[in-house]
Short mmCIF file of C-alpha atoms in Angstrom, two decimals:
data_model
loop_
_atom_site.label_atom_id
_atom_site.label_comp_id
_atom_site.label_asym_id
_atom_site.label_seq_id
_atom_site.Cartn_x
_atom_site.Cartn_y
_atom_site.Cartn_z
CA MET A 1 85.68 140.15 161.25
CA ALA A 2 84.86 137.21 163.52
CA ALA A 3 86.44 135.14 160.76
CA ALA A 4 89.84 136.65 161.47
CA ALA A 5 89.63 135.69 165.14
CA ALA A 6 88.18 132.23 164.64
CA ALA A 7 91.00 131.20 162.32
CA ALA A 8 93.55 131.90 165.01
CA GLY A 9 95.11 128.92 166.69
CA ASP A 10 95.85 125.45 167.88
CA GLY A 11 97.23 123.88 171.03
CA LEU A 12 99.94 125.57 173.03
CA PHE A 13 102.23 125.26 175.96
CA SER A 14 102.06 128.19 178.34
CA ALA A 15 103.18 128.39 181.95
CA GLY A 16 101.19 129.98 184.78
CA ILE A 17 97.46 130.35 185.20
CA ASP A 18 96.77 133.95 184.26
CA GLU A 19 94.08 135.04 181.84
CA ALA A 20 96.40 135.37 178.85
CA ASP A 21 97.59 131.76 179.15
CA GLU A 22 94.02 130.58 179.53
CA ALA A 23 93.03 132.49 176.38
CA VAL A 24 95.88 130.93 174.41
CA ARG A 25 94.89 127.45 175.60
CA GLY A 26 91.37 128.26 174.43
CA THR A 27 92.66 128.50 170.85
CA CYS A 28 93.17 124.72 170.96
CA GLU A 29 89.46 124.21 171.59
CA ASP A 30 88.50 126.80 168.92
CA ALA A 31 90.61 125.15 166.23
CA SER A 32 89.34 121.65 167.03
CA VAL A 33 85.69 122.76 167.03
CA CYS A 34 86.20 124.49 163.66
CA LYS A 35 87.82 121.37 162.21
CA ARG A 36 85.04 119.12 163.50
CA PHE A 37 82.40 121.39 161.99
CA ALA A 38 84.14 121.46 158.58
CA VAL A 39 84.44 117.65 158.68
CA SER A 40 80.72 117.34 159.50
CA VAL A 41 79.85 119.44 156.42
CA GLY A 42 82.02 117.18 154.23
CA TYR A 43 85.16 119.28 153.55
CA TRP A 44 87.45 116.34 154.34
CA LYS A 45 87.26 113.00 156.15
CA ASP A 46 88.46 112.65 159.72
CA PRO A 47 86.75 109.86 161.66
CA TYR A 48 88.73 110.71 164.85
CA ILE A 49 88.07 114.40 165.52
CA GLN A 50 84.59 113.56 166.94
CA TYR A 51 86.24 111.76 169.87
CA PHE A 52 88.23 114.81 170.94
CA VAL A 53 85.80 117.70 170.67
CA ARG A 54 82.10 118.53 170.82
CA GLN A 55 80.15 119.53 167.72
CA ALA A 56 79.92 123.30 167.26
CA LYS A 57 76.80 124.93 168.68
CA GLU A 58 76.46 127.17 165.62
CA ARG A 59 77.48 127.00 161.98
CA LYS A 60 80.94 128.24 161.08
CA ALA A 61 81.25 130.71 158.20
CA PRO A 62 82.12 129.14 154.81
CA GLU A 63 85.36 131.18 154.62
CA ILE A 64 86.47 129.62 157.92
CA ASN A 65 85.68 126.12 156.64
CA ARG A 66 87.59 126.69 153.40
CA GLY A 67 90.49 128.16 155.37
CA TYR A 68 90.75 125.06 157.53
CA TYR A 69 90.42 122.87 154.43
CA ALA A 70 93.44 124.62 152.87
CA ARG A 71 95.39 124.44 156.12
CA VAL A 72 94.78 120.73 156.72
CA HIS A 73 95.50 119.78 153.09
CA GLY A 74 98.49 122.10 152.72
CA VAL A 75 100.24 120.86 155.86
CA SER A 76 99.33 117.26 155.03
CA TYR A 77 100.82 117.61 151.52
CA LEU A 78 104.22 118.63 152.94
CA ILE A 79 104.13 115.93 155.64
CA LYS A 80 103.44 113.23 153.05
CA ALA A 81 106.20 114.58 150.78
CA PHE A 82 108.64 114.21 153.71
CA LEU A 83 107.38 110.69 154.49
CA LYS A 84 107.87 109.75 150.84
CA LYS A 85 111.45 111.12 150.69
CA THR A 86 112.37 109.24 153.90
CA GLU A 87 110.26 106.14 153.07
CA CYS A 88 108.71 106.56 156.56
CA ASN A 89 112.10 105.79 158.10
CA CYS A 90 111.81 108.94 160.20
CA GLN A 91 110.12 110.50 163.21
CA ILE A 92 107.57 113.31 163.49
CA VAL A 93 107.45 115.80 166.37
CA ASN A 94 104.16 117.72 166.48
CA LEU A 95 104.74 120.85 168.59
CA GLY A 96 101.67 122.31 170.30
CA ALA A 97 99.65 119.45 168.81
CA GLY A 98 96.39 120.19 170.63
CA MET A 99 93.69 117.68 169.67
CA ASP A 100 95.30 116.93 166.30
CA THR A 101 94.40 113.51 164.83
CA LEU A 102 97.31 113.09 162.40
CA PHE A 103 98.77 109.98 164.08
CA TRP A 104 95.50 108.06 163.62
CA ARG A 105 95.00 109.25 160.04
CA LEU A 106 98.57 108.31 159.04
CA LYS A 107 98.12 104.86 160.57
CA ASP A 108 94.95 104.35 158.49
CA GLU A 109 96.93 105.23 155.35
CA ASN A 110 99.82 102.97 156.31
CA LEU A 111 102.12 105.98 156.54
CA LEU A 112 103.26 105.90 160.16
CA PRO A 113 106.80 107.10 160.79
CA ARG A 114 109.03 105.02 163.07
CA LYS A 115 107.75 107.12 165.96
CA TYR A 116 105.26 109.97 166.27
CA PHE A 117 105.68 112.48 169.13
CA GLU A 118 103.22 115.12 170.36
CA VAL A 119 104.08 117.89 172.79
CA ASP A 120 101.77 120.44 174.34
CA PHE A 121 100.86 122.27 177.50
CA PRO A 122 100.38 119.65 180.29
CA MET A 123 96.70 120.56 180.82
CA ILE A 124 95.91 119.91 177.14
CA VAL A 125 97.95 116.69 177.15
CA ALA A 126 96.05 115.43 180.23
CA ARG A 127 92.75 116.04 178.43
CA LYS A 128 93.93 114.27 175.29
CA ILE A 129 95.21 111.26 177.26
CA HIS A 130 91.84 111.05 179.03
CA HIS A 131 90.07 110.89 175.62
CA ILE A 132 92.52 108.26 174.35
CA LYS A 133 92.16 106.05 177.46
CA SER A 134 88.38 106.23 177.53
CA LYS A 135 87.66 105.76 173.78
CA PRO A 136 88.59 102.46 172.07
CA PRO A 137 88.68 103.97 168.51
CA LEU A 138 91.60 106.10 169.81
CA SER A 139 93.34 103.62 172.10
CA LYS A 140 93.11 100.59 169.77
CA PRO A 141 95.32 102.00 166.99
CA ILE A 142 97.98 102.85 169.60
CA MET A 143 97.82 99.30 171.01
CA GLU A 144 97.86 97.75 167.52
CA SER A 145 101.01 99.63 166.52
CA HIS A 146 102.75 98.98 169.86
CA SER A 147 105.36 96.28 170.29
CA GLY A 148 107.62 95.39 173.20
CA ASP A 149 107.12 96.25 176.84
CA SER A 150 103.97 97.53 178.45
CA LEU A 151 102.75 101.03 177.66
CA LEU A 152 103.94 103.84 179.90
CA ILE A 153 101.05 106.07 180.90
CA ASP A 154 100.33 108.67 183.54
CA SER A 155 98.17 111.78 183.57
CA HIS A 156 100.67 113.96 181.62
CA SER A 157 102.41 111.50 179.31
CA LEU A 158 101.76 108.37 177.32
CA ASP A 159 104.51 106.45 175.58
CA SER A 160 104.15 103.47 173.24
CA SER A 161 106.65 102.19 170.69
CA ARG A 162 105.08 104.29 167.88
CA TYR A 163 103.19 107.12 169.63
CA SER A 164 104.25 109.40 172.42
CA ILE A 165 102.52 112.43 173.94
CA GLN A 166 103.93 114.58 176.71
CA GLY A 167 103.41 117.85 178.48
CA ALA A 168 106.27 120.35 178.15
CA ASP A 169 106.89 124.08 177.74
CA LEU A 170 108.15 124.72 174.21
CA ARG A 171 109.87 127.88 175.40
CA PHE A 172 112.50 125.79 177.18
CA SER A 173 114.32 123.66 174.60
CA SER A 174 116.44 121.77 177.14
CA GLU A 175 113.32 120.58 179.01
CA LEU A 176 111.72 119.65 175.70
CA GLU A 177 114.75 117.68 174.52
CA GLU A 178 115.08 115.85 177.85
CA LYS A 179 111.42 114.73 177.77
CA LEU A 180 111.57 113.64 174.12
CA LYS A 181 114.81 111.69 174.62
CA LYS A 182 113.32 109.98 177.66
CA HIS A 183 110.71 108.62 175.24
CA ASN A 184 113.26 107.46 172.66
CA LEU A 185 113.65 110.43 170.35
CA ASP A 186 116.50 109.47 168.00
CA VAL A 187 118.44 112.55 166.87
CA HIS A 188 120.10 110.58 164.06
CA LEU A 189 116.77 109.75 162.41
CA PRO A 190 115.36 112.15 159.76
CA THR A 191 112.98 114.32 161.77
CA LEU A 192 109.94 116.38 160.78
CA LEU A 193 108.84 119.09 163.22
CA VAL A 194 105.38 120.61 162.76
CA ALA A 195 104.07 123.79 164.43
CA GLU A 196 100.62 125.18 163.57
CA CYS A 197 99.77 128.55 165.11
CA VAL A 198 102.31 127.96 167.86
CA LEU A 199 105.39 130.14 167.30
CA VAL A 200 103.24 133.28 167.06
CA TYR A 201 102.36 132.94 170.77
CA MET A 202 106.06 132.92 171.77
CA THR A 203 108.33 135.97 171.77
CA PRO A 204 110.64 136.19 168.70
CA GLN A 205 113.56 135.25 170.98
CA GLN A 206 111.77 132.14 172.25
CA SER A 207 110.74 130.94 168.78
CA ALA A 208 114.27 131.64 167.47
CA SER A 209 115.69 129.53 170.28
CA LEU A 210 113.29 126.64 169.47
CA LEU A 211 114.13 126.79 165.74
CA LYS A 212 117.87 126.96 166.51
CA TRP A 213 117.59 123.98 168.87
CA ALA A 214 115.81 121.92 166.18
CA ALA A 215 118.33 122.88 163.46
CA SER A 216 121.32 122.09 165.65
CA THR A 217 119.90 118.85 167.12
CA PHE A 218 118.91 116.98 163.94
CA PRO A 219 121.37 116.63 161.01
CA VAL A 220 118.50 115.66 158.68
CA ALA A 221 115.29 117.56 159.36
CA MET A 222 112.38 119.59 158.06
CA PHE A 223 110.32 122.20 159.92
CA ILE A 224 106.76 123.11 158.89
CA ASN A 225 105.26 126.27 160.36
CA TYR A 226 101.68 127.43 159.72
CA GLU A 227 100.74 130.85 161.07
CA GLN A 228 99.85 134.48 160.39
CA VAL A 229 101.57 136.74 157.84
CA ASN A 230 101.17 140.29 156.43
CA MET A 231 100.07 141.41 159.87
CA THR A 232 101.06 145.08 159.56
CA ASP A 233 98.18 146.07 157.24
CA ARG A 234 94.68 147.10 158.35
CA PHE A 235 93.21 143.58 158.10
CA GLY A 236 96.11 142.21 160.15
CA GLN A 237 95.55 144.88 162.79
CA ILE A 238 91.86 143.91 163.06
CA MET A 239 92.88 140.26 163.55
CA ILE A 240 95.23 141.31 166.36
CA GLU A 241 92.55 143.49 168.00
CA ASN A 242 89.99 140.66 167.82
CA LEU A 243 92.38 138.34 169.62
CA GLN A 244 93.36 140.99 172.18
CA ARG A 245 89.69 141.41 173.05
CA ARG A 246 89.80 137.77 174.10
CA GLN A 247 92.95 138.48 176.18
CA CYS A 248 94.95 136.60 173.55
CA ASN A 249 98.28 138.24 172.85
CA LEU A 250 100.31 137.39 169.75
CA ALA A 251 103.74 137.75 171.40
CA GLY A 252 105.59 136.85 168.20
CA VAL A 253 103.58 138.89 165.71
CA GLU A 254 106.52 141.04 164.58
CA VAL A 255 108.02 138.03 162.77
CA CYS A 256 104.70 137.74 160.90
CA LYS A 257 105.31 140.99 158.96
CA SER A 258 105.83 139.33 155.60
CA LEU A 259 106.71 136.11 153.79
CA ASP A 260 110.29 137.41 153.70
CA SER A 261 110.44 137.90 157.47
CA GLN A 262 109.09 134.36 157.94
CA ARG A 263 111.74 132.89 155.59
CA GLU A 264 114.48 134.99 157.16
CA ARG A 265 113.74 133.71 160.67
CA LEU A 266 114.25 130.12 159.49
CA LEU A 267 117.49 130.89 157.63
CA LEU A 268 118.90 132.96 160.51
CA ASN A 269 118.36 130.08 162.93
CA GLY A 270 120.34 127.36 161.23
CA TRP A 271 118.10 126.04 158.45
CA GLU A 272 119.68 125.58 155.00
CA THR A 273 116.63 126.16 152.80
CA ALA A 274 113.40 128.03 153.58
CA HIS A 275 110.16 128.71 151.71
CA ALA A 276 107.00 130.64 152.64
CA ILE A 277 103.77 131.02 150.67
CA ASP A 278 100.42 132.49 151.64
CA MET A 279 97.35 130.31 151.92
CA MET A 280 95.68 131.75 148.83
CA LYS A 281 98.63 130.35 146.85
CA VAL A 282 98.40 127.03 148.70
CA TYR A 283 94.67 126.90 147.88
CA SER A 284 95.46 127.38 144.18
CA PHE A 285 97.98 124.48 144.30
CA LEU A 286 95.58 121.95 145.85
CA PRO A 287 93.98 119.29 143.57
CA GLN A 288 91.44 121.41 141.72
CA ALA A 289 88.82 118.66 141.31
CA ASP A 290 88.52 118.41 145.10
CA VAL A 291 88.59 122.20 145.49
CA LYS A 292 85.66 122.35 143.05
CA ARG A 293 83.84 119.73 145.13
CA ILE A 294 84.22 121.62 148.41
CA GLU A 295 83.32 124.92 146.79
CA GLY A 296 79.96 123.31 145.95
CA LEU A 297 79.28 122.44 149.60
CA GLU A 298 78.32 125.96 150.72
CA PHE A 299 77.69 129.28 149.02
CA LEU A 300 80.48 131.77 149.73
CA ASP A 301 79.08 135.26 149.85
CA GLU A 302 82.21 136.99 151.11
CA LYS A 303 84.77 136.10 148.40
CA GLU A 304 86.86 139.15 149.18
CA LEU A 305 86.92 138.37 152.92
CA PHE A 306 88.01 134.80 152.16
CA GLU A 307 90.89 136.03 149.99
CA GLN A 308 91.98 138.56 152.61
CA LEU A 309 91.88 135.93 155.32
CA MET A 310 93.94 133.52 153.21
CA GLN A 311 96.51 136.23 152.44
CA HIS A 312 97.06 136.64 156.19
CA TYR A 313 98.10 133.04 156.85
CA CYS A 314 101.02 131.16 155.39
CA ILE A 315 102.84 127.85 155.35
CA CYS A 316 106.61 128.02 155.77
CA TRP A 317 108.92 125.05 155.52
CA ALA A 318 112.65 124.68 155.97
CA SER A 319 115.10 121.81 155.71
CA LYS A 320 118.62 120.64 156.33
CA ASP A 321 119.75 117.47 154.69
CA SER A 322 123.22 116.06 155.36
CA SER A 323 122.09 112.69 153.92
CA ASN A 324 121.01 114.19 150.57
CA LEU A 325 117.52 112.71 150.68
CA GLY A 326 116.26 115.53 148.47
CA LEU A 327 114.40 117.43 151.20
CA ALA A 328 115.31 120.74 149.55
CA ASP A 329 113.22 119.69 146.53
CA ILE A 330 109.97 119.46 148.52
CA ALA A 331 107.57 122.10 147.23
CA PHE A 332 103.96 122.54 146.13
#
């Protein structure tokens, strides 16, 4: 069942220095190491992940690699659909971004939004800024896309005309909004908010408040949430126990009961449309020629474990669209 634990999380945002917060921050490292390993085996291309995280000391199980493949491609599919509908005349806010490399990959594909924001726990942001400052393959794309005045940079924030990263606690929407606006967040621009394994570490009240803030702040917006689902069955319980053994508490797990409970949360907090599908479904919707290619990379012994794992994660997306850009039509 190590697979269930290893597929857990990404960057976060916690306050305080107790063990639980430290364990949650550790999920950022876990996720990045898993992604780097999958990239090294050839699951997908990401020339930037190597600059943020060490190579894994041991092989990751094939079901973990396939899980990350589905996650990266599923989330990326929805992001690109949003960029297409808005013709990149938009902004992206990546919540709990960890060591994510999306900004650099979008720039390579000529798909940068007007501005790309990342928010995470200050300690994670400081580490990411250190990597960016000390590694030209990371700093150059930021400089190339920057225009206007000199770059603003200190240990917990970096702000250029197209990329901004700052430390903030996602549980306090007013602090979050203040920091984003300071770095030129434009509430009138179509806005995509992305959260991967983030809301599950907040209480249901805290995640509701974040979702409500986003829905009430941006008239034209989409929210993508990737996290656990179907957590009340035996497999879900084992996932929770594995994480608890690492002092990692899923404070928001009750919202992860079902696809319905995930959809409901979005609709109850101000979003007009909401969808949720499990990752096995997402996997079946991905371009099958590439799926066939990656399935040839490693032998998967535990087919049943892979399917169970994929049925316990989901992608949810919600939209509100006062400009009638067709955001409600985005689907797999």
